[in-house]
């Protein structure tokens, strides 16, 4: 799913002073001189419509630079370096970053991954069931949610050490698949859709979540940035709530011909017809649900903190992080969803 940069001009400070007299809403827009960089990925989601419509800029007053990344690992690396203030990352790269001391917090659950990530096998591989993966090559982006679920699945089905797990970025997997370099991949759309054309789904993240290992995609924010930009962060979250609610309440209206889907497709570099079936694979919790203990509420006892802890245990076993923290509640911020629910 970083050290922030502030560039307030004298005019912005004057506007901020006026805003203090004019009211809280104007206070958010007082930050108009501030440039904020947000890291996104190609995955589909209702919130992409709001990006196209520049709703986030209008609500916060920020000048937003939207930067595309290939994976959550790349996003959190950019946040660690200070280049990105807010970003999209899955639970695995978030757990890895927090375990290494990167001061980021989950403030919005973009989706419960559910059926949207899947282990797919090539039709020509001869694989019919999990046991058939023994001796095969399986591609996955390392330190991703699918990497976490891949290794959990191999452990669950007694295939540890029997499958060659290869580290490939999502954009590289379809080409390796087409060449026959790999027999299987655990991946998400748009790569997943391409692989399904001559492959079949063997297992989904939803299946593995039911076995007790949940994964999710989230928006994370640099802790210091969130503390200094509370009003704008709340406005940003309100936009997320609004656009997500539009989809959750009327998913059938999000057709390939709808303006909403066409905007999501445009922002994600996809064809409109590809978007609705993919959105249907996810679950999109709204703010009231996110504020509960099932997700962000409850600090160390929150569902997100528990999931990050379990993921960190896995990453430590993979020698990807040096240690597991005693409390992953430090990486959870429920204040914004609580304010807008």
CSV table of C-alpha atoms in Angstrom, one decimal:
chain,number,residue,atom,x,y,z
A,1,UNK,CA,0.0,0.0,0.0
A,2,UNK,CA,8.1,9.4,4.5
A,3,UNK,CA,9.8,12.7,5.1
A,4,UNK,CA,7.4,15.3,3.7
A,5,UNK,CA,8.2,18.5,2.0
A,6,UNK,CA,6.4,21.8,2.9
A,7,UNK,CA,6.5,24.7,0.5
A,8,UNK,CA,4.3,27.3,2.0
A,9,UNK,CA,4.7,30.7,0.2
A,10,UNK,CA,4.0,34.0,1.9
A,11,UNK,CA,0.7,34.2,0.1
A,12,UNK,CA,-0.3,30.7,1.5
A,13,UNK,CA,0.5,31.9,5.0
A,14,UNK,CA,-1.7,34.9,4.5
A,15,UNK,CA,-4.5,32.7,3.2
A,16,UNK,CA,-4.1,30.4,6.2
A,17,UNK,CA,-4.4,33.4,8.5
A,18,UNK,CA,-7.6,34.5,6.8
A,19,UNK,CA,-8.9,30.9,6.9
A,20,UNK,CA,-8.6,30.8,10.6
A,21,UNK,CA,-11.2,33.6,10.7
A,22,UNK,CA,-13.3,32.3,7.8
A,23,UNK,CA,-13.8,28.8,9.1
A,24,UNK,CA,-12.6,25.2,9.1
A,25,UNK,CA,-13.5,24.4,5.5
A,26,UNK,CA,-11.5,27.3,4.1
A,27,UNK,CA,-8.7,26.2,6.4
A,28,UNK,CA,-8.3,23.0,4.4
A,29,UNK,CA,-7.9,25.0,1.2
A,30,UNK,CA,-5.4,27.2,2.8
A,31,UNK,CA,-2.8,24.6,2.0
A,32,UNK,CA,-3.2,25.3,-1.8
A,33,UNK,CA,0.5,26.1,-2.1
A,34,UNK,CA,1.5,22.7,-0.8
A,35,UNK,CA,2.6,20.0,-3.3
A,36,UNK,CA,1.8,16.5,-2.2
A,37,UNK,CA,3.1,13.4,-4.0
A,38,UNK,CA,0.8,10.3,-3.9
A,39,UNK,CA,2.0,6.9,-5.1
A,40,UNK,CA,-0.6,4.8,-7.0
A,41,UNK,CA,-0.6,1.4,-8.7
A,42,UNK,CA,-2.5,0.1,-11.7
A,43,UNK,CA,-5.1,-1.8,-9.7
A,44,UNK,CA,-8.7,-0.9,-10.2
A,45,UNK,CA,-10.9,0.8,-7.6
A,46,UNK,CA,-13.8,3.3,-7.3
A,47,UNK,CA,-11.4,5.9,-5.9
A,48,UNK,CA,-9.7,6.2,-9.3
A,49,UNK,CA,-12.7,8.1,-10.6
A,50,UNK,CA,-12.1,10.8,-8.0
A,51,UNK,CA,-8.5,11.1,-9.2
A,52,UNK,CA,-9.7,11.8,-12.7
A,53,UNK,CA,-12.2,14.3,-11.5
A,54,UNK,CA,-9.6,16.0,-9.3
A,55,UNK,CA,-11.8,15.7,-6.3
A,56,UNK,CA,-8.9,15.3,-3.9
A,57,UNK,CA,-7.3,18.5,-5.1
A,58,UNK,CA,-10.6,20.4,-4.7
A,59,UNK,CA,-11.2,19.0,-1.2
A,60,UNK,CA,-7.7,19.5,0.2
A,61,UNK,CA,-6.4,22.5,-1.7
A,62,UNK,CA,-3.2,20.5,-2.4
A,63,UNK,CA,-1.4,20.4,-5.7
A,64,UNK,CA,-1.1,16.7,-6.1
A,65,UNK,CA,1.5,14.8,-8.1
A,66,UNK,CA,0.2,11.3,-8.8
A,67,UNK,CA,3.1,8.9,-9.4
A,68,UNK,CA,2.6,5.4,-10.8
A,69,UNK,CA,4.5,2.5,-9.2
A,70,UNK,CA,4.6,-1.2,-10.2
A,71,UNK,CA,4.2,-2.6,-6.7
A,72,UNK,CA,3.6,-1.7,-3.1
A,73,UNK,CA,7.2,-2.4,-2.3
A,74,UNK,CA,8.2,0.4,-4.6
A,75,UNK,CA,5.7,2.7,-3.1
A,76,UNK,CA,6.9,2.3,0.5
A,77,UNK,CA,10.5,2.6,-0.6
A,78,UNK,CA,9.7,6.0,-2.1
A,79,UNK,CA,7.9,6.9,1.1
A,80,UNK,CA,10.9,5.9,3.2
A,81,UNK,CA,13.1,8.1,1.0
A,82,UNK,CA,10.8,11.1,1.5
A,83,UNK,CA,9.7,11.3,-2.1
A,84,UNK,CA,6.1,10.3,-1.5
A,85,UNK,CA,3.8,11.4,1.4
A,86,UNK,CA,0.7,9.1,0.7
A,87,UNK,CA,0.7,5.8,-1.1
A,88,UNK,CA,-1.1,2.6,-2.1
A,89,UNK,CA,0.4,-0.6,-0.7
A,90,UNK,CA,-0.8,-4.0,0.2
A,91,UNK,CA,-0.5,-5.4,3.8
A,92,UNK,CA,2.7,-7.2,3.1
A,93,UNK,CA,4.9,-4.2,2.0
A,94,UNK,CA,3.3,-2.1,4.7
A,95,UNK,CA,4.3,-4.7,7.3
A,96,UNK,CA,7.8,-4.8,5.9
A,97,UNK,CA,8.2,-1.1,6.0
A,98,UNK,CA,6.8,-0.6,9.5
A,99,UNK,CA,9.0,-3.5,10.8
A,100,UNK,CA,12.0,-1.6,9.5
A,101,UNK,CA,11.0,1.6,11.2
A,102,UNK,CA,9.4,3.5,8.4
A,103,UNK,CA,6.9,5.9,10.1
A,104,UNK,CA,3.8,5.2,8.0
A,105,UNK,CA,0.2,4.6,9.0
A,106,UNK,CA,-2.7,2.9,7.4
A,107,UNK,CA,-5.6,5.4,7.3
A,108,UNK,CA,-7.9,3.9,4.7
A,109,UNK,CA,-8.6,0.3,3.5
A,110,UNK,CA,-8.9,0.5,-0.2
A,111,UNK,CA,-10.2,-3.1,-0.4
A,112,UNK,CA,-10.3,-6.5,1.1
A,113,UNK,CA,-8.5,-8.4,-1.6
A,114,UNK,CA,-10.8,-11.4,-1.5
A,115,UNK,CA,-11.0,-13.0,-5.0
A,116,UNK,CA,-9.0,-10.2,-6.8
A,117,UNK,CA,-5.6,-12.0,-6.3
A,118,UNK,CA,-5.3,-15.5,-7.6
A,119,UNK,CA,-2.8,-18.3,-8.2
A,120,UNK,CA,-3.2,-19.1,-11.9
A,121,UNK,CA,-1.6,-22.0,-13.8
A,122,UNK,CA,-0.9,-22.2,-17.5
A,123,UNK,CA,-3.2,-24.6,-19.4
A,124,UNK,CA,-0.1,-26.2,-20.9
A,125,UNK,CA,1.5,-26.8,-17.5
A,126,UNK,CA,-0.6,-29.9,-16.8
A,127,UNK,CA,-1.3,-28.6,-13.3
A,128,UNK,CA,-4.8,-29.6,-12.1
A,129,UNK,CA,-4.5,-29.3,-8.3
A,130,UNK,CA,-2.1,-27.8,-5.8
A,131,UNK,CA,-0.1,-31.0,-5.4
A,132,UNK,CA,0.7,-30.8,-9.1
A,133,UNK,CA,2.8,-27.6,-8.5
A,134,UNK,CA,5.7,-29.7,-7.2
A,135,UNK,CA,8.7,-29.2,-9.5
A,136,UNK,CA,7.0,-26.2,-11.3
A,137,UNK,CA,8.0,-22.5,-11.6
A,138,UNK,CA,5.8,-20.0,-9.9
A,139,UNK,CA,6.2,-16.2,-10.3
A,140,UNK,CA,5.2,-13.6,-7.7
A,141,UNK,CA,6.4,-10.1,-6.8
A,142,UNK,CA,8.4,-10.6,-3.6
A,143,UNK,CA,7.3,-8.8,-0.4
A,144,UNK,CA,3.8,-8.4,-1.8
A,145,UNK,CA,0.4,-9.7,-0.5
A,146,UNK,CA,0.6,-12.5,-3.1
A,147,UNK,CA,4.1,-13.5,-1.9
A,148,UNK,CA,2.7,-13.8,1.6
A,149,UNK,CA,-0.2,-15.9,0.4
A,150,UNK,CA,2.0,-17.9,-1.9
A,151,UNK,CA,4.2,-19.1,0.9
A,152,UNK,CA,1.3,-19.7,3.2
A,153,UNK,CA,-0.4,-21.8,0.5
A,154,UNK,CA,2.8,-23.8,-0.1
A,155,UNK,CA,3.1,-24.4,3.6
A,156,UNK,CA,-0.6,-25.3,4.0
A,157,UNK,CA,-0.5,-27.8,1.1
A,158,UNK,CA,2.9,-29.4,2.1
A,159,UNK,CA,4.8,-27.9,-0.9
A,160,UNK,CA,7.5,-26.0,0.9
A,161,UNK,CA,10.8,-26.4,-1.0
A,162,UNK,CA,9.1,-28.3,-3.8
A,163,UNK,CA,8.1,-25.3,-6.0
A,164,UNK,CA,10.6,-22.8,-7.5
A,165,UNK,CA,9.3,-19.4,-6.5
A,166,UNK,CA,10.6,-16.6,-8.7
A,167,UNK,CA,10.6,-12.9,-8.0
A,168,UNK,CA,9.0,-11.0,-11.0
A,169,UNK,CA,7.2,-7.7,-11.1
A,170,UNK,CA,3.6,-7.6,-12.2
A,171,UNK,CA,4.4,-6.0,-15.5
A,172,UNK,CA,7.0,-8.7,-16.3
A,173,UNK,CA,4.9,-11.7,-15.5
A,174,UNK,CA,2.7,-11.8,-18.7
A,175,UNK,CA,5.7,-11.9,-21.0
A,176,UNK,CA,7.4,-14.6,-18.9
A,177,UNK,CA,4.1,-16.5,-19.0
A,178,UNK,CA,3.8,-16.1,-22.8
A,179,UNK,CA,7.4,-17.4,-23.3
A,180,UNK,CA,6.7,-20.5,-21.1
A,181,UNK,CA,9.3,-19.5,-18.6
A,182,UNK,CA,6.9,-20.0,-15.7
A,183,UNK,CA,4.1,-22.5,-15.1
A,184,UNK,CA,2.1,-20.4,-12.6
A,185,UNK,CA,1.8,-17.0,-11.0
A,186,UNK,CA,0.0,-15.5,-8.0
A,187,UNK,CA,-0.9,-12.0,-9.1
A,188,UNK,CA,-3.6,-9.3,-9.5
A,189,UNK,CA,-5.1,-7.4,-12.4
A,190,UNK,CA,-4.4,-6.3,-15.0
A,191,UNK,CA,-1.8,-9.1,-15.3
A,192,UNK,CA,-4.2,-11.6,-13.8
A,193,UNK,CA,-6.8,-11.0,-16.5
A,194,UNK,CA,-4.1,-11.6,-19.2
A,195,UNK,CA,-3.0,-14.9,-17.6
A,196,UNK,CA,-6.6,-16.1,-17.3
A,197,UNK,CA,-6.9,-16.1,-21.1
A,198,UNK,CA,-4.9,-19.3,-21.4
A,199,UNK,CA,-4.8,-20.4,-17.8
A,200,UNK,CA,-7.1,-21.3,-14.9
A,201,UNK,CA,-7.4,-20.2,-11.3
A,202,UNK,CA,-6.2,-22.8,-8.8
A,203,UNK,CA,-6.6,-20.7,-5.6
A,204,UNK,CA,-7.6,-17.2,-4.6
A,205,UNK,CA,-6.6,-14.9,-1.7
A,206,UNK,CA,-10.2,-15.2,-0.6
A,207,UNK,CA,-9.7,-19.0,-0.1
A,208,UNK,CA,-6.6,-18.3,2.0
A,209,UNK,CA,-8.2,-15.5,4.0
A,210,UNK,CA,-10.8,-18.1,5.1
A,211,UNK,CA,-7.9,-20.2,6.4
A,212,UNK,CA,-7.0,-17.3,8.7
A,213,UNK,CA,-4.5,-15.2,6.7
A,214,UNK,CA,-6.1,-12.0,5.6
A,215,UNK,CA,-4.6,-9.5,3.1
A,216,UNK,CA,-5.8,-6.1,2.0
A,217,UNK,CA,-4.8,-3.0,0.0
A,218,UNK,CA,-4.5,0.3,1.8
A,219,UNK,CA,-3.7,3.9,1.6
A,220,UNK,CA,-0.8,4.8,4.0
A,221,UNK,CA,0.4,8.2,5.0
A,222,UNK,CA,3.6,9.5,6.6
A,223,UNK,CA,2.9,9.9,10.3
A,224,UNK,CA,4.4,13.3,10.6
A,225,UNK,CA,2.6,14.5,7.5
A,226,UNK,CA,-0.7,13.3,8.8
A,227,UNK,CA,-0.2,15.1,12.1
A,228,UNK,CA,0.6,18.4,10.4
A,229,UNK,CA,-2.2,18.2,7.9
A,230,UNK,CA,-5.1,16.8,9.9
A,231,UNK,CA,-7.9,18.9,8.3
A,232,UNK,CA,-6.8,18.2,4.7
A,233,UNK,CA,-6.4,14.5,5.5
A,234,UNK,CA,-9.9,14.4,6.8
A,235,UNK,CA,-11.1,16.1,3.6
A,236,UNK,CA,-9.1,13.6,1.6
A,237,UNK,CA,-10.7,10.7,3.5
A,238,UNK,CA,-14.2,12.2,3.0
A,239,UNK,CA,-13.7,12.0,-0.8
A,240,UNK,CA,-12.6,8.4,-0.5
A,241,UNK,CA,-15.8,7.6,1.5
A,242,UNK,CA,-18.0,9.4,-1.0
A,243,UNK,CA,-16.8,7.7,-4.2
A,244,UNK,CA,-16.5,4.3,-2.5
A,245,UNK,CA,-20.1,4.6,-1.3
A,246,UNK,CA,-21.2,5.4,-4.8
A,247,UNK,CA,-20.0,2.0,-5.9
A,248,UNK,CA,-21.0,0.0,-2.8
A,249,UNK,CA,-24.6,1.2,-2.9
A,250,UNK,CA,-25.1,0.8,-6.6
A,251,UNK,CA,-22.5,-1.6,-8.1
A,252,UNK,CA,-24.7,-2.6,-11.0
A,253,UNK,CA,-24.7,1.0,-12.3
A,254,UNK,CA,-20.9,0.8,-12.7
A,255,UNK,CA,-21.1,-0.7,-16.2
A,256,UNK,CA,-18.5,-0.5,-19.0
A,257,UNK,CA,-20.6,2.2,-20.6
A,258,UNK,CA,-20.8,4.3,-17.4
A,259,UNK,CA,-18.8,7.5,-16.9
A,260,UNK,CA,-17.5,6.2,-13.6
A,261,UNK,CA,-16.0,3.0,-15.1
A,262,UNK,CA,-14.6,4.8,-18.1
A,263,UNK,CA,-12.7,7.2,-15.7
A,264,UNK,CA,-11.4,4.3,-13.6
A,265,UNK,CA,-10.2,2.6,-16.8
A,266,UNK,CA,-8.6,5.7,-18.1
A,267,UNK,CA,-6.7,6.3,-14.8
A,268,UNK,CA,-5.6,2.6,-14.6
A,269,UNK,CA,-4.6,2.2,-18.3
A,270,UNK,CA,-7.3,-0.4,-18.9
A,271,UNK,CA,-10.3,-1.0,-21.2
A,272,UNK,CA,-13.7,-0.1,-19.7
A,273,UNK,CA,-15.0,-3.7,-20.2
A,274,UNK,CA,-12.2,-5.0,-18.0
A,275,UNK,CA,-13.1,-3.0,-15.0
A,276,UNK,CA,-16.6,-4.1,-13.7
A,277,UNK,CA,-15.8,-7.8,-13.4
A,278,UNK,CA,-12.6,-7.0,-11.5
A,279,UNK,CA,-14.3,-4.6,-9.1
A,280,UNK,CA,-16.8,-7.4,-8.3
A,281,UNK,CA,-13.9,-9.5,-7.0
A,282,UNK,CA,-13.1,-7.1,-4.2
A,283,UNK,CA,-14.9,-6.0,-1.0
A,284,UNK,CA,-14.9,-2.3,-0.3
A,285,UNK,CA,-15.5,-1.4,3.4
A,286,UNK,CA,-16.9,2.0,4.1
A,287,UNK,CA,-15.7,4.4,6.9
A,288,UNK,CA,-18.1,3.1,9.6
A,289,UNK,CA,-16.9,-0.5,9.1
A,290,UNK,CA,-13.3,0.6,8.8
A,291,UNK,CA,-13.6,2.5,12.1
A,292,UNK,CA,-14.6,-0.7,13.9
A,293,UNK,CA,-12.1,-3.2,15.5
A,294,UNK,CA,-12.5,-5.4,12.4
A,295,UNK,CA,-10.3,-3.0,10.6
A,296,UNK,CA,-8.7,0.2,12.0
A,297,UNK,CA,-10.3,0.6,15.4
A,298,UNK,CA,-8.8,-0.7,18.6
A,299,UNK,CA,-5.1,0.0,18.1
A,300,UNK,CA,-3.0,-3.1,18.8
A,301,UNK,CA,-6.2,-5.2,18.8
A,302,UNK,CA,-7.4,-3.9,15.4
A,303,UNK,CA,-7.8,-6.3,12.5
A,304,UNK,CA,-5.2,-4.4,10.6
A,305,UNK,CA,-2.6,-4.5,13.4
A,306,UNK,CA,-3.1,-8.2,13.8
A,307,UNK,CA,-2.8,-8.8,10.0
A,308,UNK,CA,0.4,-6.7,9.9
A,309,UNK,CA,1.8,-8.7,12.8
A,310,UNK,CA,1.1,-12.0,11.2
A,311,UNK,CA,2.5,-10.8,7.9
A,312,UNK,CA,5.7,-9.6,9.7
A,313,UNK,CA,6.1,-13.0,11.2
A,314,UNK,CA,6.1,-14.5,7.7
A,315,UNK,CA,8.5,-11.8,6.4
A,316,UNK,CA,10.9,-12.5,9.3
A,317,UNK,CA,10.9,-16.2,8.4
A,318,UNK,CA,11.7,-15.2,4.8
A,319,UNK,CA,14.6,-13.0,6.2
A,320,UNK,CA,12.9,-9.9,4.7
A,321,UNK,CA,12.7,-8.0,8.0
A,322,UNK,CA,15.1,-8.2,11.0
A,323,UNK,CA,12.5,-8.5,13.7
A,324,UNK,CA,8.8,-8.4,14.5
A,325,UNK,CA,7.5,-5.4,16.5
A,326,UNK,CA,5.5,-6.0,19.7
A,327,UNK,CA,2.7,-3.7,18.6
A,328,UNK,CA,1.6,-2.9,15.1
A,329,UNK,CA,-1.0,-0.5,16.3
A,330,UNK,CA,1.6,2.2,15.7
A,331,UNK,CA,0.9,1.7,12.0
A,332,UNK,CA,-2.8,2.2,12.3
A,333,UNK,CA,-4.6,5.6,12.2
A,334,UNK,CA,-8.4,5.4,12.7
A,335,UNK,CA,-8.9,9.1,13.4
A,336,UNK,CA,-9.9,10.1,9.8
A,337,UNK,CA,-12.4,7.3,9.2
A,338,UNK,CA,-13.9,7.9,12.6
A,339,UNK,CA,-14.3,11.6,11.7
A,340,UNK,CA,-16.1,11.0,8.4
A,341,UNK,CA,-18.2,7.9,9.1
